[in-house]
XYZ file of C-alpha atoms in Angstrom:
510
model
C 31.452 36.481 109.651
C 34.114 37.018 107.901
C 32.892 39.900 106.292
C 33.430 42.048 108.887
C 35.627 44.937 108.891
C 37.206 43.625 111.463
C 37.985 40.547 110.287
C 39.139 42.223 106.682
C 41.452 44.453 108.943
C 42.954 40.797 110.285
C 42.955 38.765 107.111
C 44.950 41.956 105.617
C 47.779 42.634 108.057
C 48.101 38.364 108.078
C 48.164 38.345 104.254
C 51.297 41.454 104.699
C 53.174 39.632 106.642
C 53.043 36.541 104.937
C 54.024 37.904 101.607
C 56.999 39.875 103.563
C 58.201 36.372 104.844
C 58.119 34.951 101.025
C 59.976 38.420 99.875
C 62.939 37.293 103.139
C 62.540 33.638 101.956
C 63.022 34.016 98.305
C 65.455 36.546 98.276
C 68.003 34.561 100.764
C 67.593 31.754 97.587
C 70.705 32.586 94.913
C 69.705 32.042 91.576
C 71.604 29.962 89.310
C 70.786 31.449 85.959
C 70.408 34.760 84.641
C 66.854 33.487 84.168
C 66.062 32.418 87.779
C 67.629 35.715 88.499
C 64.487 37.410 86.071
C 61.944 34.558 87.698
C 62.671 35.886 91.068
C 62.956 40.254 91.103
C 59.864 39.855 89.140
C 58.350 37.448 92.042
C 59.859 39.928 94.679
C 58.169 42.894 92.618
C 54.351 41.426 92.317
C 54.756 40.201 96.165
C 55.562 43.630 97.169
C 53.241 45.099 94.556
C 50.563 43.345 96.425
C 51.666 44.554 99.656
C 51.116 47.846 98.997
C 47.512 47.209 97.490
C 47.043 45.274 101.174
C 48.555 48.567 102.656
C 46.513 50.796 100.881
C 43.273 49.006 101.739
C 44.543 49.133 105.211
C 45.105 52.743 105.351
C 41.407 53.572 103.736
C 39.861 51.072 106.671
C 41.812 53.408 109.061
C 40.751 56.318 107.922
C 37.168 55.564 108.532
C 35.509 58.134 106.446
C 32.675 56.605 106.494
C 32.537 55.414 109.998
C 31.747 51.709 109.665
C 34.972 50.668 111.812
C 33.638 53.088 114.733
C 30.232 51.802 114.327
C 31.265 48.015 114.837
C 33.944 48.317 117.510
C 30.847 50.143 119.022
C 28.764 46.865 118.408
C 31.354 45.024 120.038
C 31.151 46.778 122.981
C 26.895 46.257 122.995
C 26.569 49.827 122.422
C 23.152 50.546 121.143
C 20.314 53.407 120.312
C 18.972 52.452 123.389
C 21.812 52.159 125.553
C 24.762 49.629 126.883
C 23.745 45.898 126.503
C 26.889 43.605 126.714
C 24.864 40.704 126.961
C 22.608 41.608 124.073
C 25.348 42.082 121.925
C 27.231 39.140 122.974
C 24.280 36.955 122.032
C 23.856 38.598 118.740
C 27.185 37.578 117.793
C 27.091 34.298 118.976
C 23.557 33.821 116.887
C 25.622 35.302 113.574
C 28.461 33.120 114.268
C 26.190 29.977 114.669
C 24.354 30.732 111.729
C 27.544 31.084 109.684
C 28.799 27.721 110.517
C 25.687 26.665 109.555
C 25.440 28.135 105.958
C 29.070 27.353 105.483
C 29.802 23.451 107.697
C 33.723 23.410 105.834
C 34.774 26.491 107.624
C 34.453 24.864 110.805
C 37.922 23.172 110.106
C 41.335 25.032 110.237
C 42.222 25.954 106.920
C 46.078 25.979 105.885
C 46.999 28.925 103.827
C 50.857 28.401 104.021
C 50.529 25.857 101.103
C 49.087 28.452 98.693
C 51.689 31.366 99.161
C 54.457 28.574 99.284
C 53.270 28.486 95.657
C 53.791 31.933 94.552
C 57.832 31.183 95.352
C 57.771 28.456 92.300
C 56.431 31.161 90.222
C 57.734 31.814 86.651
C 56.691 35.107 85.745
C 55.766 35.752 81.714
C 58.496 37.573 80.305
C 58.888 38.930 76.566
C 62.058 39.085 74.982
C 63.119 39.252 71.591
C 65.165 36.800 70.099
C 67.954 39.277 69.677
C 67.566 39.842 73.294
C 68.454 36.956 74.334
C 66.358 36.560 77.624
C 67.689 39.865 78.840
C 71.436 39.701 78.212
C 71.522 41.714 74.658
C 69.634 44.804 74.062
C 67.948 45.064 70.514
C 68.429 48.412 68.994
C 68.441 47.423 65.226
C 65.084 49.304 64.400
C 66.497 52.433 66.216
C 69.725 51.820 64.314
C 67.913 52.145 61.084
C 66.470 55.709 62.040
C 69.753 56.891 63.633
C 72.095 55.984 60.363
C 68.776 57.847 57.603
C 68.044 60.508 59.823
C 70.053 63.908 59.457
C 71.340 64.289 62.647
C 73.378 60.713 62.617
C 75.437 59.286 60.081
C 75.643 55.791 57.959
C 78.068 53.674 60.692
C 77.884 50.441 61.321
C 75.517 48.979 63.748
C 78.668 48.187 66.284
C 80.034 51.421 66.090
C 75.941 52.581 66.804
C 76.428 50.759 69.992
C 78.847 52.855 71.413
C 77.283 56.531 70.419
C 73.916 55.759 70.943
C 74.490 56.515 74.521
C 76.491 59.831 73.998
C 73.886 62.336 72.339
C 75.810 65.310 73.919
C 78.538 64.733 70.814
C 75.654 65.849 68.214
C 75.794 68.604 66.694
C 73.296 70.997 68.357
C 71.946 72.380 65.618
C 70.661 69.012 64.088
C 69.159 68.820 67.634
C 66.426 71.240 67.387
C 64.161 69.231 64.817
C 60.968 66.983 65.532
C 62.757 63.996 63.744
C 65.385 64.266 66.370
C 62.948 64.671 69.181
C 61.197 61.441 68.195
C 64.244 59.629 68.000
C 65.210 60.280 71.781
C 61.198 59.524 72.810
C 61.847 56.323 70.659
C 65.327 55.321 72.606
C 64.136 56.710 75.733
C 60.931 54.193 75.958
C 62.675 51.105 74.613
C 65.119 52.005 77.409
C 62.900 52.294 80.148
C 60.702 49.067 78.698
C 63.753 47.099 78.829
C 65.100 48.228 82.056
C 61.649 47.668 83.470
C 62.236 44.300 82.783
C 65.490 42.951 83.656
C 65.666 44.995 86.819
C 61.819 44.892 88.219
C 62.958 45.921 91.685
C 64.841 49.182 90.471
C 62.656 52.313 91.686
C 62.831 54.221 87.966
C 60.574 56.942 89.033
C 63.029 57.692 92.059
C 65.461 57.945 89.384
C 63.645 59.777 87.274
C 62.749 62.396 89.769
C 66.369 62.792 91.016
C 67.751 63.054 87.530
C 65.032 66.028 86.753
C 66.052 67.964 89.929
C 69.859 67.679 88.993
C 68.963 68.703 85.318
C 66.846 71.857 86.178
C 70.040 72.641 88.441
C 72.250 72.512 85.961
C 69.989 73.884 83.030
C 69.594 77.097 85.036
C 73.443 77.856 85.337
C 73.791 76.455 81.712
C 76.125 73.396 82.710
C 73.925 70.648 80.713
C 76.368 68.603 78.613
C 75.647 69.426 75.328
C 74.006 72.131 75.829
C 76.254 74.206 78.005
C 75.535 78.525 78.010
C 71.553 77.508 75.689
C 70.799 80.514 73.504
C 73.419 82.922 74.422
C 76.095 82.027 71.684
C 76.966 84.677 69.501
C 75.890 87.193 71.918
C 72.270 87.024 71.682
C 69.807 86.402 73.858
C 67.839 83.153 73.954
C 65.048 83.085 71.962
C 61.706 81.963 72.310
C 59.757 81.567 68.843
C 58.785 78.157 67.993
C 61.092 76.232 65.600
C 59.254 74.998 62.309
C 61.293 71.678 61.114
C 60.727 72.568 57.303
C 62.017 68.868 56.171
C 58.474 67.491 57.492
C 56.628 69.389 54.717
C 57.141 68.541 50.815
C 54.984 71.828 49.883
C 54.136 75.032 50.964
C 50.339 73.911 50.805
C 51.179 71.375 53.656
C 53.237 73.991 55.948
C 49.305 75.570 56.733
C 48.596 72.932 58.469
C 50.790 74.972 61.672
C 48.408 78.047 61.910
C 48.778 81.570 60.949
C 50.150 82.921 64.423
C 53.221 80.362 64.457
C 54.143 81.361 60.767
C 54.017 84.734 61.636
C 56.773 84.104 64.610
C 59.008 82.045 62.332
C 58.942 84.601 59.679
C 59.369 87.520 62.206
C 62.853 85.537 63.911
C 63.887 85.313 59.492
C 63.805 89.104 59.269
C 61.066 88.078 56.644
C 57.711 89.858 56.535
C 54.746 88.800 58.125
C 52.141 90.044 56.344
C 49.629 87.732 54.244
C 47.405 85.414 54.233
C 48.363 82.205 55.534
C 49.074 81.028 52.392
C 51.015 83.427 51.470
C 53.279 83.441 54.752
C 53.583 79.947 54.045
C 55.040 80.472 50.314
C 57.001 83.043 51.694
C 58.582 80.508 54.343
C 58.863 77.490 52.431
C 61.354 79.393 50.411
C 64.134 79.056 53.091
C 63.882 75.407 52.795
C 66.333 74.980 49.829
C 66.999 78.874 49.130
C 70.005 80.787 52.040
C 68.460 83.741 53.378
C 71.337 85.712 51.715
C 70.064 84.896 48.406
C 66.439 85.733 49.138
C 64.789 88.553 47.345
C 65.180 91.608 49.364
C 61.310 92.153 48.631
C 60.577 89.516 50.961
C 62.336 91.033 53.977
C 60.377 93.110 56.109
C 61.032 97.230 56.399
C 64.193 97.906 58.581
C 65.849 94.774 59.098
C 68.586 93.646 56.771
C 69.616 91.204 54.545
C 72.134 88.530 56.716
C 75.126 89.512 54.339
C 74.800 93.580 55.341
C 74.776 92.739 59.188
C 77.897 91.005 58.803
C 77.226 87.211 60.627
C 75.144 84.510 59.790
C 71.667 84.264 62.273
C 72.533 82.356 65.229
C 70.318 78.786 65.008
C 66.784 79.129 66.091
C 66.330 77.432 69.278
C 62.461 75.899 70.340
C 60.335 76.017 73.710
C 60.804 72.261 73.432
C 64.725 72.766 73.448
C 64.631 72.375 77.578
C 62.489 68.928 76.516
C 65.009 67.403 74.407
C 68.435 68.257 77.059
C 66.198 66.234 79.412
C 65.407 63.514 77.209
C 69.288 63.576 77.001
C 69.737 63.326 80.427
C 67.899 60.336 80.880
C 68.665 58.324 78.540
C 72.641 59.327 79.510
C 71.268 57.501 83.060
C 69.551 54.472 81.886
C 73.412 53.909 79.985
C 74.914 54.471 82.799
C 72.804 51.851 84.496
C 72.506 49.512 81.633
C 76.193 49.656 80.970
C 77.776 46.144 81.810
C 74.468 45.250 79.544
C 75.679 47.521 76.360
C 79.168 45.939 76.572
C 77.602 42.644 75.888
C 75.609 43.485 73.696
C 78.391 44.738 71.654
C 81.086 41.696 72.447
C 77.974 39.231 71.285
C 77.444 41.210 67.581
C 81.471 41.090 67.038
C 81.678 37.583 68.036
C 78.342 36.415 65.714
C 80.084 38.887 62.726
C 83.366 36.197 63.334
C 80.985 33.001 63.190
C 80.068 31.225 59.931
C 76.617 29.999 59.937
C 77.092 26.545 60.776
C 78.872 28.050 64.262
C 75.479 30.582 64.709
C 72.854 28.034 64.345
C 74.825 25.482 66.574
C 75.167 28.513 69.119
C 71.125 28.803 68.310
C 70.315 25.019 69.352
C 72.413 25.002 72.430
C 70.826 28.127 74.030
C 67.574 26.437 72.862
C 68.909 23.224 74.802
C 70.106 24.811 77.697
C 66.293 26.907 78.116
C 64.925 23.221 78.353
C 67.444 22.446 80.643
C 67.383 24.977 82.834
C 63.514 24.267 83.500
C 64.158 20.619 85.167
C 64.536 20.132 88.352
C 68.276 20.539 89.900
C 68.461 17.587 91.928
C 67.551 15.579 88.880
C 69.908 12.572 88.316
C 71.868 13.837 85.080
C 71.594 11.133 82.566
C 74.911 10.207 80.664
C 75.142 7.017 79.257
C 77.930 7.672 75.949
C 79.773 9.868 79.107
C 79.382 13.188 76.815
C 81.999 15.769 78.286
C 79.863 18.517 80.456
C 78.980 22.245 79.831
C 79.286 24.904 81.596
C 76.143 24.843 83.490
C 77.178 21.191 84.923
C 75.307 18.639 82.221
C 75.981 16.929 79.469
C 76.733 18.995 76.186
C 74.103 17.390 72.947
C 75.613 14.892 70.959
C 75.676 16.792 68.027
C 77.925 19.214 69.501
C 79.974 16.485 70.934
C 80.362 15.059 66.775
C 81.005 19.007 65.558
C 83.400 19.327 67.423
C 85.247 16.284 67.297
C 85.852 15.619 70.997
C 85.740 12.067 70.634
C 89.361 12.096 69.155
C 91.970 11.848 72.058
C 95.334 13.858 71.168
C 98.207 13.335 73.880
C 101.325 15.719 74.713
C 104.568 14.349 75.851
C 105.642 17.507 76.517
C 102.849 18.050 78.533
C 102.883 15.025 80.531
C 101.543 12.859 78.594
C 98.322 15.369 78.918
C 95.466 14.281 76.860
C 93.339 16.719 74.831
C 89.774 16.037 73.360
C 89.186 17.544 69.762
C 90.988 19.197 67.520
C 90.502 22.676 68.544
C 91.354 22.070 72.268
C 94.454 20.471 70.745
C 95.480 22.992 68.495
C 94.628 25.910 71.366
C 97.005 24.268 73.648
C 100.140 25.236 72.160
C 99.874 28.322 73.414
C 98.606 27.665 77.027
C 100.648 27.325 80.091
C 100.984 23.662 80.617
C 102.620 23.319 77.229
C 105.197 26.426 77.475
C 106.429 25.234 80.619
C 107.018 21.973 79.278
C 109.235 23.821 76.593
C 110.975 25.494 79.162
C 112.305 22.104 81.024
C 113.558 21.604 77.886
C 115.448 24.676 77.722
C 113.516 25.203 73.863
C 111.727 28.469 72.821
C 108.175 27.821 72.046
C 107.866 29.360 68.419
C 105.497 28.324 66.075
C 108.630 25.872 64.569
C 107.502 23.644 67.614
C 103.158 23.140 66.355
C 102.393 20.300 66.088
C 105.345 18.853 67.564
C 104.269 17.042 70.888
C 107.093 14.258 71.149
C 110.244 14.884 73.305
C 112.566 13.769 71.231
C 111.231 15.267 68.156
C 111.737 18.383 69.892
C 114.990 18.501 70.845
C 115.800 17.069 67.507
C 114.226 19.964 65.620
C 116.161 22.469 68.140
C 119.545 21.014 67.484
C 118.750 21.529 63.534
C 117.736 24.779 63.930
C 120.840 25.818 66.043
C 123.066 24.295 63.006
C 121.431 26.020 60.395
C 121.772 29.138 62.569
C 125.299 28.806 63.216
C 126.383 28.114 59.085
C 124.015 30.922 58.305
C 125.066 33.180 60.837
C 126.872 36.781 60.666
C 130.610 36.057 61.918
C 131.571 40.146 61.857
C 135.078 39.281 62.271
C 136.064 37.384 59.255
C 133.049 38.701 57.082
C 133.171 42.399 58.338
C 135.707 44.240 55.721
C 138.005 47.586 55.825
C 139.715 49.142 53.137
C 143.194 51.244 54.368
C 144.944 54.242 52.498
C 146.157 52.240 49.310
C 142.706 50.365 48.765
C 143.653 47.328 50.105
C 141.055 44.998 51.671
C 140.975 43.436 54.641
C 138.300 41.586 57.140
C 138.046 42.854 60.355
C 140.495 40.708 62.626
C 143.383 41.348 60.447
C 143.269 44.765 60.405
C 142.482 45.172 63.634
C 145.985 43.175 64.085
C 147.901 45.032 61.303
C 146.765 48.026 63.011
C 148.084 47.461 66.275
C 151.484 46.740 65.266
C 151.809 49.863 63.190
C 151.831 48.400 59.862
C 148.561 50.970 58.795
């Protein structure tokens, strides 16, 4: 019975709209974590993945190529090859319905699905990450790093400073552009890129983007506005050209440059000015020799009849650009986009490598164990009673912090502030820190005494004000009294300070 295409057509529009009510229910949930955050776009993606499977089943029953649906509506309506029988066809049905039951007696009860997709919202989705990745936070670009700083279009930087040009490849030079190396660089980036983005934003449509990034770049391409690229093939005056670019750095011997074919040798020797003439051997000798050798200090022998050595015409020849050249400015393009979107991402990325270069090792593998505790943590229940017998202070995610942490960090020592209010401060750092924070400088204030670092350490009142009257005394002994130190020298060479001259002055005696 419930074979029936018919009954398929039901079962699938039901099974649509229930997963559309899970996609309203589980979205209106906030997530807590950046994990649940993960859990549930990739929930929300394989519900609405399966929608459009449902859909798409839907549409082919609709269709009716084969017309099955026509025939059994027709059925329905106890039309046969012999005529109109409602009653006939009404007790056909009844007999297949009867015999169903029979076959299949737990089907006569009403079965509860709502249990079973209430499921699919407790979910947690497999997702890799690397441990540099840090469940999506980070992005882990050391192995593209590597290529980038021993390739010949980048340069040796550090891995930081990678992190911020990585996403600009408009600022490379364009001739170190047109090589295969640097083509399988950007395919590299480009699919780590997409791979990532595909999973820490699941919902994102990144063919959509795709497609409306390649309409703006052919736009732009065709009135030669692509950044980094901007007027292709017409510098120098010459027209673009069209030959195919042979990246001689790939081939250690002229033996190995064969490997390309006769006909493109030919095209790369004819865009030298060299001749093309030769077995392919010999055309590949001939062009192996501009691998290490100028073209101005070739043998004029092996320039072809009419053209000119590079040094008689005057100018250099303009850089050979590819047919792949259009390729590369759009692997540019998108990888420029997937930045763009993945920017708040790249900023942490870079704020988490400064901060682990500042930490000693003792700091990293503490930092290591606590994101190792919190992953456990996070996977309990949220209305679980928290557990906190030695009364550990809590984290930031509302639980106790581990007990080793609590030791490290010495927060079991109480430090109090008079100045503060009689404020008290757990462990050393938080007591050190607060020097320097609001609560204390406004103390210092009511006191009418500068904070300056003369005043660490010094948390008492009275000490205070003690230390700030012997500071104002050694001030005033030490300090510049212009009148009586200041001196002047008159006509005869006499000396005098500053007041009494000033006075001999006035009455005329100078």
């Amino acid at each position: 019975m419930s074979s029936t295409l018919l009954e398929v057509t039901r079962a699938s529009h039901e099974e649509a709209e229930r997963l559309e009510r899970l996609v309203v229910k589980d979205l209106q949930t906030e997530p807590l974590t950046n994990k649940d955050r993960l859990y549930q776009s990739h929930r929300v993606r394989n519900m609405i993945e399966q929608i459009i499977d449902t859909t798409h089943k839907l549409v082919d029953i609709y269709e009716d190529k084969d017309g099955a649906r026509k025939d059994e509506i027709a059925a329905l309506g106890g039309q046969t090859a012999t005529g109109t029988n409602v009653f006939s066809a009404f007790y056909d049905r009844l007999k297949e319905i009867r015999e169903y039951h029979r076959r299949h007696p737990a089907a006569r009860g009403i079965i509860d699905t709502s249990d079973e997709y209430e499921q699919l919202l407790k979910e947690e989705p497999q997702i890799e990450f690397s441990g540099e990745e840090g469940s999506g936070r980070y992005l882990d670009l050391h192995e593209l790093f590597n290529e980038y700083i021993n390739s010949k279009f980048g340069e040796p930087i550090e891995y930081t400073a990678y992190l911020d040009v990585f996403s600009q490849p408009q600022k490379i030079p364009r001739k170190a552009k047109s090589t295969r190396q640097y083509q399988e660089y950007l395919q590299k980036l480009l699919e780590y890129l997409v791979y990532f983005f595909e999973r820490t934003e699941p919902l994102q449509d990144l063919d959509r983007i795709f497609s409306k990034v390649a309409s703006e770049f052919e736009d732009e391409w065709t009135m030669g506005k692509v950044e980094g690229w901007e007027n292709n093939g017409q510098e120098n005056g010459s027209a673009p050209e069209n030959h195919t670019v042979i990246d001689l750095d790939y081939y250690s011997s002229a033996e190995e440059l064969m490997v390309v074919g006769p006909e493109k040798l030919k095209e790369a020797l004819g865009a030298l000015g060299l001749k093309t003439g030769g077995t392919i051997q010999q055309r590949a000798e001939r062009l192996f020799l501009t691998k290490n050798t100028p073209l101005e200090k070739l043998d004029r022998k092996h320039f072809a009849k009419g053209s000119r050595k590079p040094e008689q015409n005057g100018v250099v020849p303009a850089p050979q650009v590819g047919n792949d050249v259009k390729e590369i400015a759009l692997l540019e393009a998108k990888i420029r986009k997937l930045c763009d979107l993945l920017d708040e991402t790249i900023v942490r990325t870079r704020e988490n490598v400064e901060k682990k270069q500042a930490l000693t090792y003792e700091e990293m593998e503490a930092e290591r164990e606590e994101d190792d505790v919190q992953a456990e943590s996070e996977s309990d229940e949220d209305d679980q009673q928290i557990y906190n017998p030695l009364k550990l202070p809590m984290g930031w995610d509302g639980k106790p912090i581990p007990y080793w942490l609590y030791k490290l960090h010495g927060l079991g020592q109480e430090f109090k502030c008079e100045i503060c209010g009689n404020h008290s401060y757990w462990g050393r750092r938080a007591y050190e820190r607060h020097f320097k924070e609001w609560r204390h400088q406004h103390g210092m204030r009511c006191l009418g005494i500068p904070n300056t670092k003369n005043f660490n350490e010094i948390t008492s009142i009275e000490e205070a004000k003690l230390l700030w009257e012997r500071i104002q005394e050694r001030q005033g002994v030490n300090k510049w009294r212009p009148d009586l130190e200041e001196e002047y020298e008159d006509q005869e060479g006499n000396i005098y300070n500053k007041k009494t001259y000033t006075d001999l002055q006035r009455q005329g005696l100078i």
